Short mmCIF file of C-alpha atoms and ligand atoms in Angstrom, two decimals:
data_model
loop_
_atom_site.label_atom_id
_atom_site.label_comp_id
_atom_site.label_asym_id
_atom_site.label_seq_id
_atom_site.Cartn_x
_atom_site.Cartn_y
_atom_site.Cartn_z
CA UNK A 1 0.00 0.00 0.00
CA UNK A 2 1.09 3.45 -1.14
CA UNK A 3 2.17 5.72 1.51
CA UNK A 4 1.41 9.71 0.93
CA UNK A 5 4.10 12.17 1.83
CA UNK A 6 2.54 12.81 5.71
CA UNK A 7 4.06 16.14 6.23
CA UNK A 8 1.13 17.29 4.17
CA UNK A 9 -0.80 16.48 7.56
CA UNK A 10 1.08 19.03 9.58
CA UNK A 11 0.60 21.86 7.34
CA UNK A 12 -1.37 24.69 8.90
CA UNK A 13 -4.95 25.70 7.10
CA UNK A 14 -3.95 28.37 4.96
CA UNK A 15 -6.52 30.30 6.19
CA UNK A 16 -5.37 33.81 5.83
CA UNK A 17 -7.10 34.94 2.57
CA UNK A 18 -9.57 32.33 2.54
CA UNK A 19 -10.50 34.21 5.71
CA UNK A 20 -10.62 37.52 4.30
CA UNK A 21 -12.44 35.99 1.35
CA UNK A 22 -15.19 34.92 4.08
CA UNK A 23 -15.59 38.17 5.97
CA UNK A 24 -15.61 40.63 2.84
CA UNK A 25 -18.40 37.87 1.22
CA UNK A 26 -20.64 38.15 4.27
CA UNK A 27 -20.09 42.15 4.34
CA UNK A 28 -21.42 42.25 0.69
CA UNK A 29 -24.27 39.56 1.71
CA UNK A 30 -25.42 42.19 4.41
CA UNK A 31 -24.74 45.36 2.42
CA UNK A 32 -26.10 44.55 -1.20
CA UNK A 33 -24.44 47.43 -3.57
CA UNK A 34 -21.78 48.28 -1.03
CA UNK A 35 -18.66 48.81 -2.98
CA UNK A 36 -15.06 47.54 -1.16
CA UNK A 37 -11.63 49.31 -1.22
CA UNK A 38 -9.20 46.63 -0.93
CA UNK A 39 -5.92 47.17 -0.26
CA UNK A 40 -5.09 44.05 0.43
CA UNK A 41 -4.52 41.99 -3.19
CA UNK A 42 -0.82 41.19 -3.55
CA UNK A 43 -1.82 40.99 -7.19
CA UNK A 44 -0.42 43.82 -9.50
CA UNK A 45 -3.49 45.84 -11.42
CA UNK A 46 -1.70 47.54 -14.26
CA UNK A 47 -1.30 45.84 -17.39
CA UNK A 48 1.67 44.51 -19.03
CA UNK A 49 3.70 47.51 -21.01
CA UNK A 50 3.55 47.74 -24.87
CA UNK A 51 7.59 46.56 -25.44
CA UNK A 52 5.93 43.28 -23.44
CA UNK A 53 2.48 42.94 -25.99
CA UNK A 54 4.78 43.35 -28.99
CA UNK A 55 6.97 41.12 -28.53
CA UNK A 56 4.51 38.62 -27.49
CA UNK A 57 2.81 39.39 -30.41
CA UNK A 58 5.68 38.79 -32.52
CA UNK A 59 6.34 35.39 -30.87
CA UNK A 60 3.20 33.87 -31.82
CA UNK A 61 3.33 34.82 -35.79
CA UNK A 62 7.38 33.44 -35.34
CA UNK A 63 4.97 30.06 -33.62
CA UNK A 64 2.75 30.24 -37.09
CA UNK A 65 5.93 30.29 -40.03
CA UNK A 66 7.44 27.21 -40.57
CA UNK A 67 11.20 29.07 -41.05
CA UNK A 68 11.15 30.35 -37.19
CA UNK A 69 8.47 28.18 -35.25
CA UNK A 70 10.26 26.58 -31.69
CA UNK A 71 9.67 23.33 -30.26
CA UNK A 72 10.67 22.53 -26.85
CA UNK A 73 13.15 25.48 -25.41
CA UNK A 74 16.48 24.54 -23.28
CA UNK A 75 15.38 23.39 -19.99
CA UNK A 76 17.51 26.44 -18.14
CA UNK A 77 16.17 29.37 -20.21
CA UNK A 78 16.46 30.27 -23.89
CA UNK A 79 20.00 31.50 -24.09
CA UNK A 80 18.76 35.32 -25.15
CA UNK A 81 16.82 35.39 -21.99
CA UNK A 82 19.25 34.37 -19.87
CA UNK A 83 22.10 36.79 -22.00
CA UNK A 84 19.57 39.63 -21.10
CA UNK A 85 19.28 39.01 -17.62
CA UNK A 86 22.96 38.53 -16.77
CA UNK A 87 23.64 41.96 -18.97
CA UNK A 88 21.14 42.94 -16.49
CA UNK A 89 22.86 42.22 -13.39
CA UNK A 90 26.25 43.21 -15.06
CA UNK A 91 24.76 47.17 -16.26
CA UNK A 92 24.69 47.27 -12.24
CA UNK A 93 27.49 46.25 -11.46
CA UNK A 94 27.62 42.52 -10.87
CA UNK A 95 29.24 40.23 -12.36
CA UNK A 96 27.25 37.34 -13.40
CA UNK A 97 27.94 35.10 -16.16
CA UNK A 98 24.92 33.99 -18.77
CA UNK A 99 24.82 30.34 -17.52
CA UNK A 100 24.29 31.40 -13.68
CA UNK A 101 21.12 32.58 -14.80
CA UNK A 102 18.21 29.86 -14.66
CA UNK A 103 14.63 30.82 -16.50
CA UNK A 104 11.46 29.73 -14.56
CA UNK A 105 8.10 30.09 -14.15
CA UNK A 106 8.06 32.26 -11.50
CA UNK A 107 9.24 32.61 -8.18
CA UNK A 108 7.10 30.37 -6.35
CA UNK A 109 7.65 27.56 -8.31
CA UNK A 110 11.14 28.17 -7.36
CA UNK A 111 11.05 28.41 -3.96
CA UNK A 112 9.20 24.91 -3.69
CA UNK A 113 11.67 23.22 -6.34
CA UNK A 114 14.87 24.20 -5.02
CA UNK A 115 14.39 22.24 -1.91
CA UNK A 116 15.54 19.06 -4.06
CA UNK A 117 19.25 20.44 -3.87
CA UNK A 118 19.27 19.59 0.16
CA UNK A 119 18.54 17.10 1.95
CA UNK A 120 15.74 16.68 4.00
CA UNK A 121 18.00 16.87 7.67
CA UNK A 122 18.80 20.17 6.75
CA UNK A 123 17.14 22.79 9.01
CA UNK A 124 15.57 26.14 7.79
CA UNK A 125 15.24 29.23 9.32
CA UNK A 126 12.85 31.84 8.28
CA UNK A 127 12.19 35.24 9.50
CA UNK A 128 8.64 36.03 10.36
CA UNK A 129 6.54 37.68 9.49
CA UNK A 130 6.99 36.23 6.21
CA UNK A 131 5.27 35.06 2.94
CA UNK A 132 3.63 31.92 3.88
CA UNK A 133 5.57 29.71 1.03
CA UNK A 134 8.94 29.69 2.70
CA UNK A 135 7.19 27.29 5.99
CA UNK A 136 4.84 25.54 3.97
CA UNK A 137 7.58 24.21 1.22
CA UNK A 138 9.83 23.25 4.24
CA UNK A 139 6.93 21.63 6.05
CA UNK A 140 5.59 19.38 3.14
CA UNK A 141 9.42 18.58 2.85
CA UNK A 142 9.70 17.43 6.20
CA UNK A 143 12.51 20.29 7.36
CA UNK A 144 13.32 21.21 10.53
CA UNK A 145 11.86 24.81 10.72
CA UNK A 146 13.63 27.82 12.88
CA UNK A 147 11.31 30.32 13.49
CA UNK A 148 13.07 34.12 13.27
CA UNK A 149 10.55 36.55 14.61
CA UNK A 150 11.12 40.28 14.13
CA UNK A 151 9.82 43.24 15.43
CA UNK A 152 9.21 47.35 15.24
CA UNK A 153 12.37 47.54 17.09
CA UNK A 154 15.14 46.24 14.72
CA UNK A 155 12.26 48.03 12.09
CA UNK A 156 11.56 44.22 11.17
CA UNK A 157 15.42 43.41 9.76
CA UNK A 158 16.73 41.24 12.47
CA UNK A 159 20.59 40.34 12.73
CA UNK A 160 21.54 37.03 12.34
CA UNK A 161 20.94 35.34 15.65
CA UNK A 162 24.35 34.86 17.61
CA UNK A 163 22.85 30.91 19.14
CA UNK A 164 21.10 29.55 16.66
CA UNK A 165 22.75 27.88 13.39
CA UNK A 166 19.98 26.93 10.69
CA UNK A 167 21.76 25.01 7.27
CA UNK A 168 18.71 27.22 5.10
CA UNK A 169 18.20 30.97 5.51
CA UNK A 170 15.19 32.68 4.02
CA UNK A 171 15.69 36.16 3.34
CA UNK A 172 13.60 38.46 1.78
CA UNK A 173 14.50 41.77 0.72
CA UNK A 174 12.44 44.12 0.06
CA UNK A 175 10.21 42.03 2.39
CA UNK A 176 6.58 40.74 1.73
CA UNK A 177 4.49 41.45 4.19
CA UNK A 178 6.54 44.12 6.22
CA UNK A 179 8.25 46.37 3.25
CA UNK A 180 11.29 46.42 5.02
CA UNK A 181 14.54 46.32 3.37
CA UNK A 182 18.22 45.19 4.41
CA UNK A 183 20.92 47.99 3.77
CA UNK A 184 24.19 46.64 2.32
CA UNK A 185 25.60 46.31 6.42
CA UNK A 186 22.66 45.14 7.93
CA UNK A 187 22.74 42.46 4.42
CA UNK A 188 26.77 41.52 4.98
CA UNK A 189 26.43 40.15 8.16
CA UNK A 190 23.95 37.64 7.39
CA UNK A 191 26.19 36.89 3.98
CA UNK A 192 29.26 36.51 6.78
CA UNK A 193 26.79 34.45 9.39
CA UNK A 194 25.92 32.20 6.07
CA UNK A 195 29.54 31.27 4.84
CA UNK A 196 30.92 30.95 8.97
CA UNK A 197 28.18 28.32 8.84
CA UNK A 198 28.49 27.20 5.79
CA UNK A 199 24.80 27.47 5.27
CA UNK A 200 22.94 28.68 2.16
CA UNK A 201 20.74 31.71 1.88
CA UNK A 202 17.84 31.48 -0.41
CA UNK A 203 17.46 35.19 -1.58
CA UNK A 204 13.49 36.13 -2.51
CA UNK A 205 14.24 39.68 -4.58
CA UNK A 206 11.18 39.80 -5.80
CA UNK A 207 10.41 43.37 -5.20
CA UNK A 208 14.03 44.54 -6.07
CA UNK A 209 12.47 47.04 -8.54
CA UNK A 210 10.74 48.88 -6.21
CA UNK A 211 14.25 49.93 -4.23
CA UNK A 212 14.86 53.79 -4.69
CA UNK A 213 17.54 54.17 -1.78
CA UNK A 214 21.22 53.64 -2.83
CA UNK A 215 21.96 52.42 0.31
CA UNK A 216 19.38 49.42 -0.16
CA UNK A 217 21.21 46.07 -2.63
CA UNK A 218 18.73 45.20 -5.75
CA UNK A 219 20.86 41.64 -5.54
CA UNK A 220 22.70 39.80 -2.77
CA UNK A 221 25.53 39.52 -4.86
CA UNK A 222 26.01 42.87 -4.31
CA UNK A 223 27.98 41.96 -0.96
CA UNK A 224 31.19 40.87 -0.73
CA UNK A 225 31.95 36.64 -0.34
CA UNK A 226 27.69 36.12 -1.83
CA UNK A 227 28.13 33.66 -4.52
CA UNK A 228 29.86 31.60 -2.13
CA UNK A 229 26.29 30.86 -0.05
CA UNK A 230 23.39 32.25 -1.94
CA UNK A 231 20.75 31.60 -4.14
CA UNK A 232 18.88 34.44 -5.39
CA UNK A 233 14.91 33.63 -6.70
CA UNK A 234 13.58 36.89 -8.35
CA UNK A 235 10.07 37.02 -10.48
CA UNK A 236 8.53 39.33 -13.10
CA UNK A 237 5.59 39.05 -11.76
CA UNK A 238 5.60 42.68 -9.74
CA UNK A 239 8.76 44.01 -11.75
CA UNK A 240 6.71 43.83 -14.88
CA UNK A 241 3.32 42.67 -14.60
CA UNK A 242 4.06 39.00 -14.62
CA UNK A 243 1.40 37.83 -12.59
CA UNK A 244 -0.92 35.40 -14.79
CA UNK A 245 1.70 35.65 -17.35
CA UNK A 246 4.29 33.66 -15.41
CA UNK A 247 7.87 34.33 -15.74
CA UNK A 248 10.90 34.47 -12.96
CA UNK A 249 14.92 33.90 -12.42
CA UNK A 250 17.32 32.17 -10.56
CA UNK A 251 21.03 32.73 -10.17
CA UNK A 252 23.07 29.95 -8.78
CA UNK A 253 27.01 31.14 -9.24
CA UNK A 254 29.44 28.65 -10.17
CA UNK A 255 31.22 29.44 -6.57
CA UNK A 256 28.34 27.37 -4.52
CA UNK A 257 29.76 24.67 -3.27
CA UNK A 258 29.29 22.35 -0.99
CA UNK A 259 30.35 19.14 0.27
CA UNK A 260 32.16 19.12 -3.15
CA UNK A 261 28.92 19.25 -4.69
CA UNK A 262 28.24 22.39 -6.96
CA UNK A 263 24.56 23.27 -6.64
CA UNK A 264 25.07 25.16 -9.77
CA UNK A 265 25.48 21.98 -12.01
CA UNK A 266 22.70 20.34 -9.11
CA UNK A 267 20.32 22.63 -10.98
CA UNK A 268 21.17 22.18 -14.30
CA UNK A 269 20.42 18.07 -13.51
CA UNK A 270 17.60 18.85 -12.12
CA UNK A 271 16.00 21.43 -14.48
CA UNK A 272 16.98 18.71 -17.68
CA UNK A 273 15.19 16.28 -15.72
CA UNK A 274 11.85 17.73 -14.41
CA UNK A 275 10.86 20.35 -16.59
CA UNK A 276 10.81 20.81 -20.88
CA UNK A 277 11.49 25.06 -20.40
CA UNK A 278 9.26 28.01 -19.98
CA UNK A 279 7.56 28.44 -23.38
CA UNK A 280 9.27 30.44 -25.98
CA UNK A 281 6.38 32.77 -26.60
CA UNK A 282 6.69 33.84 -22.88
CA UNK A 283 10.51 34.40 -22.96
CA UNK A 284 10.54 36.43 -25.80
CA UNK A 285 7.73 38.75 -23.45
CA UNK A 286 10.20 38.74 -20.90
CA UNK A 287 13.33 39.23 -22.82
CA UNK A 288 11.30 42.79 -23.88
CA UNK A 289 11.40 43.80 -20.20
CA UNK A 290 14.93 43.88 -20.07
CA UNK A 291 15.12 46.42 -22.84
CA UNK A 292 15.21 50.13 -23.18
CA UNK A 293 12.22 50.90 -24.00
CA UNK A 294 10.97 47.95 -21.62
CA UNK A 295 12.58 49.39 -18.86
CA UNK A 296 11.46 52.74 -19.15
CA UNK A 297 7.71 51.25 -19.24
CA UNK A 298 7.64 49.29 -16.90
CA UNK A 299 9.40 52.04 -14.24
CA UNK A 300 6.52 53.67 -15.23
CA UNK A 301 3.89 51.07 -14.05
CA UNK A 302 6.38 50.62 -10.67
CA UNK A 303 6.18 54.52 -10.50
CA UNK A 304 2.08 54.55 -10.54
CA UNK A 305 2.02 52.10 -7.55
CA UNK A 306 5.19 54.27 -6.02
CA UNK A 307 2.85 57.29 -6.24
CA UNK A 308 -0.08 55.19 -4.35
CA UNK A 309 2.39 54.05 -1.52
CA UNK A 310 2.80 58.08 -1.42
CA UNK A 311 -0.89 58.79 -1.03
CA UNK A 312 -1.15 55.85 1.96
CA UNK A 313 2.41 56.40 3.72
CA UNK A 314 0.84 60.68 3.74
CA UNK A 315 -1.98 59.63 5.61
CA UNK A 316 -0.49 57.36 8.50
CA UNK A 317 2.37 60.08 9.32
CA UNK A 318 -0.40 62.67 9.17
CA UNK A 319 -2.10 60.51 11.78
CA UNK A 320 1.17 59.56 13.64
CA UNK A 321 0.12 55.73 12.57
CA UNK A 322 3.89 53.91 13.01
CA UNK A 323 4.49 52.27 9.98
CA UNK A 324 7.66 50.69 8.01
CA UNK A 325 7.81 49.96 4.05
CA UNK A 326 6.30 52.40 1.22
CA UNK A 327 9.62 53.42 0.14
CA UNK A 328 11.39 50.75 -1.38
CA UNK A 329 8.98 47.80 -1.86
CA UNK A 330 5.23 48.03 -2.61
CA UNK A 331 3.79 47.43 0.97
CA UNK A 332 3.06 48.91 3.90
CA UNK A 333 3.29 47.35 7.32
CA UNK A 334 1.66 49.36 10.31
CA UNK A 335 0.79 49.19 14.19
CA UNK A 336 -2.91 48.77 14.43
CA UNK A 337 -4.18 51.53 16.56
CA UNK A 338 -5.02 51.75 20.02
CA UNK A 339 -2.93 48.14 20.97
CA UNK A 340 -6.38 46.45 18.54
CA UNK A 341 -5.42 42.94 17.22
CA UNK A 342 -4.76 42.31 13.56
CA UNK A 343 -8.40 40.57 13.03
CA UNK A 344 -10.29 43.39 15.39
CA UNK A 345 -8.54 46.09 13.25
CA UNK A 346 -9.14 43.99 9.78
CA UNK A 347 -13.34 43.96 10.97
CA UNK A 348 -13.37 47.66 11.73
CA UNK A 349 -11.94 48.78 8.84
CA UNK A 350 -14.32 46.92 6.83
CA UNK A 351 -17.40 47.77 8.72
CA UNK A 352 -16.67 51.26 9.21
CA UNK A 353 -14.91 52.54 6.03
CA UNK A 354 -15.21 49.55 3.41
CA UNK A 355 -11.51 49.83 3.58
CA UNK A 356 -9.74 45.92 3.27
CA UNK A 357 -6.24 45.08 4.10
CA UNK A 358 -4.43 42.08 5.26
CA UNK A 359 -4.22 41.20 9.07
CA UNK A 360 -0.51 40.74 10.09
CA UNK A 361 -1.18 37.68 12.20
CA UNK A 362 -1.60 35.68 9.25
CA UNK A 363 2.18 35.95 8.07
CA UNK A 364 3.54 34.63 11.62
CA UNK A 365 2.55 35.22 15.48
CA UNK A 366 4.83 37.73 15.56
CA UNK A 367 2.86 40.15 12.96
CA UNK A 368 0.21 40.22 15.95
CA UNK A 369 -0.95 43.54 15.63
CA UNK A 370 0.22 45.03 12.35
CA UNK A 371 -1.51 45.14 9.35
CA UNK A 372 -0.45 45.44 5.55
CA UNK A 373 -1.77 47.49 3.17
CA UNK A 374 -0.96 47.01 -0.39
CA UNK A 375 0.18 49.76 -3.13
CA UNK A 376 -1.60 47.47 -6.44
CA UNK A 377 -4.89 48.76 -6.29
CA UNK A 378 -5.72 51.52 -8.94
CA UNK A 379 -5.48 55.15 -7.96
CA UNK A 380 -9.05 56.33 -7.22
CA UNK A 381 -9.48 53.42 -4.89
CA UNK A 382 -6.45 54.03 -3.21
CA UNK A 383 -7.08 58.04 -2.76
CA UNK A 384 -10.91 57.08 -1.28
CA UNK A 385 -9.46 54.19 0.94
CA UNK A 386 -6.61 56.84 2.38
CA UNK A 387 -9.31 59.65 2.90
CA UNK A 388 -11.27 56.97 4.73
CA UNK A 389 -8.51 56.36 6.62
CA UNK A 390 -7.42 59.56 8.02
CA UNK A 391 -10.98 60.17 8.98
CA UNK A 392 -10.79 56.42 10.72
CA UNK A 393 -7.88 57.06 12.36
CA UNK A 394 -8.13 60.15 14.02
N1 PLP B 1 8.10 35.81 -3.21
C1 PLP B 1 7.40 36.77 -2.59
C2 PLP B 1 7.98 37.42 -1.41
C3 PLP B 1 6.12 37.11 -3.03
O1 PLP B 1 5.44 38.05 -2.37
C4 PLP B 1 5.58 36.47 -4.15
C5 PLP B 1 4.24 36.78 -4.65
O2 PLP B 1 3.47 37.50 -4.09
C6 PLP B 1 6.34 35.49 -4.78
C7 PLP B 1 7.59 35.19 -4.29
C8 PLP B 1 5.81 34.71 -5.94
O3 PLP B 1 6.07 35.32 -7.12
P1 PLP B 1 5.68 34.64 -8.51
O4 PLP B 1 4.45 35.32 -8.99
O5 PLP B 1 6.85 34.87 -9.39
O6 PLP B 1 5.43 33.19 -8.28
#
């Protein structure tokens, strides 16, 4: 008799926005007509930028002429993808080479598949709050899990803790939910804390386009002594308005080595053996994005969510709300008035402005308290949520 991976057993309901989902459907049920301002989709809003639908366009007459139709693609990325994304990294400054660069779907199905290149003893340590993925891919893998809590007074960036030794680090930077973001010293000891241990970082930069302070790394092989312990997993999906259109990166260096073992050639095994590529039309979208004209588009999608972080992160310090993120990532991650819990905040907000947001509670105990507010939502809902607001809150 077959018997199913039990971990599955010990995951936690994922009740967060199945939650949310319930309370805003009974609000509506009870208030027929009443119109919602939610603030709380991690889903971007504005579409993807012309460069993008051109060249998409383009790839699907190339999939109808006999002379340029593609079959299956490399399994690591079409090498003009991966040529464009390394000239990327190098424009600022870093120097990786085209074949560190792996194409994928996205960043979550990263984050899940990578676990293959260590073994299941291995222990993980994630610090919380954090996106829900990192504990539930470690949990269905059986792993060890350290939990890292942070708080308002390291502003949510902890330091690497001097007791505890985990072989798997989850960082991410800009952070989902709390916005935060490691400067280059806060960023270096962890990278010094990961090769003393000889442990391996797995670096979530999915919001590295939304970084406007020098001070703040896009990459973590911006620090010295990186590609000899991390991993970085980065996404189009809020770069570019990837979202349903699925498209991500990871860079393994050559340097990551192990036990002998390079995870960099790992990867390549493993990619060859469990998947057939990301399709060709996609890549070709993506490759756009990397552009000129791609990149000045799509700062200009970041810059319309930038400019409703603005309208939000106005309000709270007019109300002397204590908040962190806004600036350099597209959240916002504040106290809830009055010591109210995440959930008690979450219902009065809906009852009493139609405003909706996330409760922190449901990205670790430890985001008791806090709420996040998200910058995707178009720019009339956002200005009527923050007038709301300010009324609400004072
Ligand atoms: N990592 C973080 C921190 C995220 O917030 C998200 C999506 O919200 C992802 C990864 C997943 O990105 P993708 O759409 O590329 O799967």
């Amino acid at each position: 008799m077959i018997t199913p991976n039990l971990y599955y057993a010990e995951l936690k309901d994922s009740y967060l926005f199945y939650h949310i989902a319930q309370k805003t459907k009974a609000y509506l049920a009870a208030h027929p007509g009443a119109y919602l301002y939610r603030l709380g989709i991690g889903d971007v809003t504005r579409p993807l930028c012309p460069a993008v639908i051109q060249a998409l366009h383009e790839a699907v007459d190339d999939q109808a002429d006999s002379q340029r139709f593609h079959g299956y693609m490399p399994e690591c990325g079409a090498p003009f993808l991966r040529t464009a994304i390394a000239e990327h990294y190098r424009a600022r400054g870093t120097d990786i080479q085209d074949d560190e660069v792996f194409v994928s779907s996205g960043a979550s199905d990263e984050l899940g598949d990578i676990l293959d290149l260590f073994d299941r003893s291995s222990t993980a340590m994630v610090i919380e709050p954090a996106y829900p993925a990192y504990v539930d891919a470690n949990v269905i893998a059986g792993r060890k899990i350290i939990h890292l809590e942070s708080g308002r007074e390291s502003g949510f960036l902890p330091e690497p803790p001097e007791d505890d030794h985990a072989d798997l680090l989850y960082i991410c930077s800009p952070n989902n939910p709390t916005g935060a973001a490691f400067n280059k010293k806060q960023l270096q000891k962890w990278v010094d804390y990961a090769n003393t241990n000889q442990s391996v970082i797995l670096f979530d930069a999915a919001y590295e386009a939304f970084i406007e302070d020098p001070e703040i790394p896009h990459s973590i092989y911006e620090l010295n002594g990186a590609k000899n312990c991390a991993i970085e997993i980065c996404s189009l999906s809020k770069t570019a308005g990837f979202t349903g259109t699925r498209l991500g990166y990871t860079v393994i260096p050559q340097k990551l080595i192990r036990q002998g073992m390079s995870f960099h050639d790992m990867w390549v095994r493993n990619r060859t053996t469990k998947t057939n590529g990301v399709s060709y039309i996609i890549q070709k979208g993506g490759a756009a994005v990397f552009t000129p004209e791609g990149q000045r588009q799509i700062r200009e999608n970041i810059q319309y969510y930038k400019e409703n972080a603005r309208i939000l992160m106005d309000t709270l310090d007019r109300t002397g709300t204590w908040y962190c993120g806004g600036k350099n990532a597209p959240y916002i991650w504040l106290k809830c008035p009055d010591g109210m819990d995440s959930w008690t905040f979450f219902d009065n907000l809906l009852n009493a402005i139609q405003v909706v947001g996330t409760p922190g509670e449901g990205f670790g105990a430890c985001g008791e308290g806090y709420f996040r507010f998200s910058t995707f939502g178009s720019r009339e809902d956002t200005q009527e949520a923050a007038r709301r607001l300010e009324r609400f809150l004072e």
